[in-house]
Backbone as XML, in Angstrom:
<?xml version="1.0"?>
<chain id="A" units="angstrom">
  <residue number="1" name="MET">
    <atom name="N" x="56.836" y="-5.832" z="45.739"/>
    <atom name="CA" x="57.916" y="-5.907" z="44.767"/>
    <atom name="C" x="59.146" y="-5.131" z="45.243"/>
  </residue>
  <residue number="2" name="GLY">
    <atom name="N" x="58.911" y="-4.050" z="45.983"/>
    <atom name="CA" x="60.024" y="-3.235" z="46.461"/>
    <atom name="C" x="60.948" y="-3.999" z="47.396"/>
  </residue>
  <residue number="3" name="SER">
    <atom name="N" x="60.372" y="-4.812" z="48.297"/>
    <atom name="CA" x="61.212" y="-5.568" z="49.227"/>
    <atom name="C" x="62.000" y="-6.654" z="48.494"/>
  </residue>
  <residue number="4" name="PHE">
    <atom name="N" x="61.409" y="-7.196" z="47.435"/>
    <atom name="CA" x="62.124" y="-8.195" z="46.632"/>
    <atom name="C" x="63.366" y="-7.571" z="46.003"/>
  </residue>
  <residue number="5" name="LEU">
    <atom name="N" x="63.204" y="-6.383" z="45.415"/>
    <atom name="CA" x="64.346" y="-5.714" z="44.778"/>
    <atom name="C" x="65.395" y="-5.321" z="45.811"/>
  </residue>
  <residue number="6" name="ARG">
    <atom name="N" x="64.950" y="-4.870" z="46.983"/>
    <atom name="CA" x="65.911" y="-4.521" z="48.037"/>
    <atom name="C" x="66.690" y="-5.748" z="48.493"/>
  </residue>
  <residue number="7" name="SER">
    <atom name="N" x="66.010" y="-6.877" z="48.639"/>
    <atom name="CA" x="66.709" y="-8.089" z="49.077"/>
    <atom name="C" x="67.680" y="-8.582" z="48.008"/>
  </residue>
  <residue number="8" name="ARG">
    <atom name="N" x="67.305" y="-8.460" z="46.734"/>
    <atom name="CA" x="68.219" y="-8.847" z="45.649"/>
    <atom name="C" x="69.436" y="-7.931" z="45.637"/>
  </residue>
  <residue number="9" name="ALA">
    <atom name="N" x="69.217" y="-6.630" z="45.797"/>
    <atom name="CA" x="70.330" y="-5.674" z="45.818"/>
    <atom name="C" x="71.258" y="-5.974" z="46.988"/>
  </residue>
  <residue number="10" name="LYS">
    <atom name="N" x="70.679" y="-6.293" z="48.151"/>
    <atom name="CA" x="71.481" y="-6.631" z="49.323"/>
    <atom name="C" x="72.293" y="-7.901" z="49.071"/>
  </residue>
  <residue number="11" name="ALA">
    <atom name="N" x="71.687" y="-8.886" z="48.437"/>
    <atom name="CA" x="72.384" y="-10.138" z="48.136"/>
    <atom name="C" x="73.566" y="-9.889" z="47.199"/>
  </residue>
  <residue number="12" name="PHE">
    <atom name="N" x="73.361" y="-9.046" z="46.187"/>
    <atom name="CA" x="74.458" y="-8.733" z="45.278"/>
    <atom name="C" x="75.559" y="-7.950" z="45.979"/>
  </residue>
  <residue number="13" name="ARG">
    <atom name="N" x="75.193" y="-7.048" z="46.887"/>
    <atom name="CA" x="76.219" y="-6.319" z="47.651"/>
    <atom name="C" x="77.061" y="-7.292" z="48.461"/>
  </residue>
  <residue number="14" name="TYR">
    <atom name="N" x="76.420" y="-8.268" z="49.114"/>
    <atom name="CA" x="77.162" y="-9.276" z="49.873"/>
    <atom name="C" x="78.061" y="-10.106" z="48.962"/>
  </residue>
  <residue number="15" name="ALA">
    <atom name="N" x="77.547" y="-10.481" z="47.805"/>
    <atom name="CA" x="78.333" y="-11.293" z="46.872"/>
    <atom name="C" x="79.570" y="-10.530" z="46.394"/>
  </residue>
  <residue number="16" name="PHE">
    <atom name="N" x="79.387" y="-9.275" z="46.007"/>
    <atom name="CA" x="80.533" y="-8.488" z="45.528"/>
    <atom name="C" x="81.497" y="-8.163" z="46.659"/>
  </residue>
  <residue number="17" name="SER">
    <atom name="N" x="80.979" y="-7.992" z="47.853"/>
    <atom name="CA" x="81.845" y="-7.771" z="49.009"/>
    <atom name="C" x="82.708" y="-9.011" z="49.262"/>
  </residue>
  <residue number="18" name="GLY">
    <atom name="N" x="82.118" y="-10.189" z="49.165"/>
    <atom name="CA" x="82.871" y="-11.428" z="49.336"/>
    <atom name="C" x="83.906" y="-11.621" z="48.250"/>
  </residue>
  <residue number="19" name="TRP">
    <atom name="N" x="83.536" y="-11.280" z="47.029"/>
    <atom name="CA" x="84.482" y="-11.405" z="45.915"/>
    <atom name="C" x="85.654" y="-10.451" z="46.104"/>
  </residue>
  <residue number="20" name="ALA">
    <atom name="N" x="85.371" y="-9.224" z="46.542"/>
    <atom name="CA" x="86.434" y="-8.249" z="46.795"/>
    <atom name="C" x="87.365" y="-8.749" z="47.904"/>
  </residue>
  <residue number="21" name="TYR">
    <atom name="N" x="86.800" y="-9.384" z="48.933"/>
    <atom name="CA" x="87.611" y="-9.939" z="50.016"/>
    <atom name="C" x="88.556" y="-11.019" z="49.482"/>
  </residue>
  <residue number="22" name="VAL">
    <atom name="N" x="88.042" y="-11.884" z="48.643"/>
    <atom name="CA" x="88.865" y="-12.951" z="48.068"/>
    <atom name="C" x="89.989" y="-12.354" z="47.232"/>
  </residue>
  <residue number="23" name="ILE">
    <atom name="N" x="89.665" y="-11.363" z="46.419"/>
    <atom name="CA" x="90.685" y="-10.723" z="45.575"/>
    <atom name="C" x="91.773" y="-10.080" z="46.438"/>
  </residue>
  <residue number="24" name="ARG">
    <atom name="N" x="91.370" y="-9.450" z="47.543"/>
    <atom name="CA" x="92.346" y="-8.785" z="48.418"/>
    <atom name="C" x="93.228" y="-9.760" z="49.164"/>
  </residue>
  <residue number="25" name="THR">
    <atom name="N" x="92.723" y="-10.926" z="49.494"/>
    <atom name="CA" x="93.442" y="-11.802" z="50.420"/>
    <atom name="C" x="94.067" y="-13.044" z="49.792"/>
  </residue>
  <residue number="26" name="GLN">
    <atom name="N" x="93.673" y="-13.402" z="48.599"/>
    <atom name="CA" x="94.163" y="-14.635" z="47.988"/>
    <atom name="C" x="94.999" y="-14.326" z="46.744"/>
  </residue>
  <residue number="27" name="ARG">
    <atom name="N" x="96.257" y="-14.735" z="46.774"/>
    <atom name="CA" x="97.169" y="-14.429" z="45.664"/>
    <atom name="C" x="96.689" y="-15.034" z="44.343"/>
  </residue>
  <residue number="28" name="ASN">
    <atom name="N" x="96.260" y="-16.272" z="44.363"/>
    <atom name="CA" x="95.816" y="-16.918" z="43.131"/>
    <atom name="C" x="94.569" y="-16.264" z="42.553"/>
  </residue>
  <residue number="29" name="ALA">
    <atom name="N" x="93.735" y="-15.705" z="43.413"/>
    <atom name="CA" x="92.546" y="-15.000" z="42.917"/>
    <atom name="C" x="92.955" y="-13.774" z="42.113"/>
  </residue>
  <residue number="30" name="TRP">
    <atom name="N" x="94.031" y="-13.108" z="42.527"/>
    <atom name="CA" x="94.549" y="-11.980" z="41.745"/>
    <atom name="C" x="94.962" y="-12.439" z="40.352"/>
  </residue>
  <residue number="31" name="ILE">
    <atom name="N" x="95.641" y="-13.559" z="40.295"/>
    <atom name="CA" x="96.085" y="-14.097" z="39.005"/>
    <atom name="C" x="94.873" y="-14.436" z="38.144"/>
  </residue>
  <residue number="32" name="HIS">
    <atom name="N" x="93.880" y="-15.092" z="38.713"/>
    <atom name="CA" x="92.653" y="-15.410" z="37.968"/>
    <atom name="C" x="91.966" y="-14.142" z="37.480"/>
  </residue>
  <residue number="33" name="ALA">
    <atom name="N" x="91.916" y="-13.122" z="38.320"/>
    <atom name="CA" x="91.255" y="-11.867" z="37.939"/>
    <atom name="C" x="91.984" y="-11.188" z="36.780"/>
  </residue>
  <residue number="34" name="LEU">
    <atom name="N" x="93.305" y="-11.151" z="36.842"/>
    <atom name="CA" x="94.075" y="-10.516" z="35.763"/>
    <atom name="C" x="93.938" y="-11.277" z="34.442"/>
  </residue>
  <residue number="35" name="VAL">
    <atom name="N" x="94.024" y="-12.589" z="34.518"/>
    <atom name="CA" x="93.897" y="-13.396" z="33.304"/>
    <atom name="C" x="92.478" y="-13.309" z="32.752"/>
  </residue>
  <residue number="36" name="SER">
    <atom name="N" x="91.482" y="-13.313" z="33.627"/>
    <atom name="CA" x="90.092" y="-13.168" z="33.175"/>
    <atom name="C" x="89.891" y="-11.842" z="32.458"/>
  </residue>
  <residue number="37" name="ALA">
    <atom name="N" x="90.415" y="-10.774" z="33.037"/>
    <atom name="CA" x="90.307" y="-9.457" z="32.399"/>
    <atom name="C" x="91.006" y="-9.456" z="31.044"/>
  </residue>
  <residue number="38" name="ALA">
    <atom name="N" x="92.191" y="-10.059" z="30.970"/>
    <atom name="CA" x="92.923" y="-10.120" z="29.703"/>
    <atom name="C" x="92.133" y="-10.908" z="28.653"/>
  </residue>
  <residue number="39" name="VAL">
    <atom name="N" x="91.520" y="-12.008" z="29.066"/>
    <atom name="CA" x="90.716" y="-12.811" z="28.141"/>
    <atom name="C" x="89.560" y="-11.989" z="27.596"/>
  </residue>
  <residue number="40" name="PHE">
    <atom name="N" x="88.882" y="-11.216" z="28.457"/>
    <atom name="CA" x="87.764" y="-10.394" z="28.000"/>
    <atom name="C" x="88.226" y="-9.280" z="27.070"/>
  </residue>
  <residue number="41" name="VAL">
    <atom name="N" x="89.368" y="-8.668" z="27.364"/>
    <atom name="CA" x="89.903" y="-7.612" z="26.488"/>
    <atom name="C" x="90.248" y="-8.180" z="25.121"/>
  </residue>
  <residue number="42" name="VAL">
    <atom name="N" x="90.943" y="-9.303" z="25.083"/>
    <atom name="CA" x="91.311" y="-9.920" z="23.805"/>
    <atom name="C" x="90.070" y="-10.382" z="23.057"/>
  </residue>
  <residue number="43" name="SER">
    <atom name="N" x="89.103" y="-10.919" z="23.762"/>
    <atom name="CA" x="87.864" y="-11.364" z="23.120"/>
    <atom name="C" x="87.126" y="-10.190" z="22.490"/>
  </residue>
  <residue number="44" name="PHE">
    <atom name="N" x="87.100" y="-9.065" z="23.196"/>
    <atom name="CA" x="86.468" y="-7.860" z="22.648"/>
    <atom name="C" x="87.234" y="-7.383" z="21.409"/>
  </residue>
  <residue number="45" name="TRP">
    <atom name="N" x="88.563" y="-7.391" z="21.498"/>
    <atom name="CA" x="89.408" y="-6.945" z="20.391"/>
    <atom name="C" x="89.215" y="-7.833" z="19.151"/>
  </residue>
  <residue number="46" name="LEU">
    <atom name="N" x="89.012" y="-9.130" z="19.369"/>
    <atom name="CA" x="88.811" y="-10.067" z="18.265"/>
    <atom name="C" x="87.386" y="-10.041" z="17.708"/>
  </residue>
  <residue number="47" name="ARG">
    <atom name="N" x="86.501" y="-9.291" z="18.379"/>
    <atom name="CA" x="85.103" y="-9.160" z="17.947"/>
    <atom name="C" x="84.425" y="-10.523" z="17.796"/>
  </residue>
  <residue number="48" name="LEU">
    <atom name="N" x="84.432" y="-11.258" z="18.880"/>
    <atom name="CA" x="83.835" y="-12.584" z="18.873"/>
    <atom name="C" x="82.327" y="-12.499" z="18.657"/>
  </residue>
  <residue number="49" name="ASN">
    <atom name="N" x="81.774" y="-13.567" z="18.082"/>
    <atom name="CA" x="80.314" y="-13.614" z="17.915"/>
    <atom name="C" x="79.678" y="-14.096" z="19.215"/>
  </residue>
  <residue number="50" name="ARG">
    <atom name="N" x="78.361" y="-14.170" z="19.239"/>
    <atom name="CA" x="77.635" y="-14.512" z="20.474"/>
    <atom name="C" x="77.971" y="-15.897" z="21.001"/>
  </residue>
  <residue number="51" name="VAL">
    <atom name="N" x="78.095" y="-16.858" z="20.136"/>
    <atom name="CA" x="78.412" y="-18.223" z="20.581"/>
    <atom name="C" x="79.810" y="-18.267" z="21.191"/>
  </residue>
  <residue number="52" name="GLU">
    <atom name="N" x="80.760" y="-17.610" z="20.554"/>
    <atom name="CA" x="82.123" y="-17.581" z="21.082"/>
    <atom name="C" x="82.173" y="-16.867" z="22.431"/>
  </residue>
  <residue number="53" name="TRP">
    <atom name="N" x="81.405" y="-15.773" z="22.559"/>
    <atom name="CA" x="81.329" y="-15.078" z="23.843"/>
    <atom name="C" x="80.742" y="-15.987" z="24.910"/>
  </residue>
  <residue number="54" name="ALA">
    <atom name="N" x="79.708" y="-16.723" z="24.565"/>
    <atom name="CA" x="79.085" y="-17.630" z="25.525"/>
    <atom name="C" x="80.090" y="-18.672" z="26.011"/>
  </residue>
  <residue number="55" name="ILE">
    <atom name="N" x="80.902" y="-19.186" z="25.098"/>
    <atom name="CA" x="81.912" y="-20.173" z="25.466"/>
    <atom name="C" x="82.967" y="-19.547" z="26.378"/>
  </residue>
  <residue number="56" name="ILE">
    <atom name="N" x="83.410" y="-18.334" z="26.046"/>
    <atom name="CA" x="84.404" y="-17.636" z="26.871"/>
    <atom name="C" x="83.859" y="-17.385" z="28.269"/>
  </residue>
  <residue number="57" name="ILE">
    <atom name="N" x="82.630" y="-16.890" z="28.356"/>
    <atom name="CA" x="82.031" y="-16.599" z="29.657"/>
    <atom name="C" x="81.866" y="-17.877" z="30.467"/>
  </residue>
  <residue number="58" name="LEU">
    <atom name="N" x="81.438" y="-18.948" z="29.831"/>
    <atom name="CA" x="81.303" y="-20.227" z="30.520"/>
    <atom name="C" x="82.650" y="-20.719" z="31.039"/>
  </residue>
  <residue number="59" name="ALA">
    <atom name="N" x="83.679" y="-20.627" z="30.211"/>
    <atom name="CA" x="85.003" y="-21.079" z="30.622"/>
    <atom name="C" x="85.535" y="-20.270" z="31.807"/>
  </residue>
  <residue number="60" name="VAL">
    <atom name="N" x="85.376" y="-18.948" z="31.753"/>
    <atom name="CA" x="85.841" y="-18.098" z="32.856"/>
    <atom name="C" x="85.035" y="-18.407" z="34.123"/>
  </residue>
  <residue number="61" name="ALA">
    <atom name="N" x="83.738" y="-18.584" z="33.982"/>
    <atom name="CA" x="82.903" y="-18.905" z="35.140"/>
    <atom name="C" x="83.318" y="-20.240" z="35.765"/>
  </residue>
  <residue number="62" name="LEU">
    <atom name="N" x="83.642" y="-21.216" z="34.938"/>
    <atom name="CA" x="84.078" y="-22.511" z="35.463"/>
    <atom name="C" x="85.409" y="-22.393" z="36.205"/>
  </residue>
  <residue number="63" name="VAL">
    <atom name="N" x="86.305" y="-21.562" z="35.702"/>
    <atom name="CA" x="87.583" y="-21.357" z="36.407"/>
    <atom name="C" x="87.326" y="-20.736" z="37.762"/>
  </residue>
  <residue number="64" name="TRP">
    <atom name="N" x="86.455" y="-19.736" z="37.827"/>
    <atom name="CA" x="86.161" y="-19.077" z="39.100"/>
    <atom name="C" x="85.396" y="-19.998" z="40.054"/>
  </residue>
  <residue number="65" name="ALA">
    <atom name="N" x="84.575" y="-20.856" z="39.496"/>
    <atom name="CA" x="83.794" y="-21.746" z="40.371"/>
    <atom name="C" x="84.692" y="-22.817" z="40.940"/>
  </residue>
</chain>
């Protein structure tokens, strides 16, 4: 089980490293990141319910994908 967790942790480190690279090098990714953060802040401020949060997360994920 330990090697499984280590490999998962390594995979996430690679994923976040790649995401950080995209944010640093791609102008539009910066815009997506700022707007995504703003959407999450406003959603938190509006106290959305679980279904609304699920829709917001799905929409943001689709934009990033």
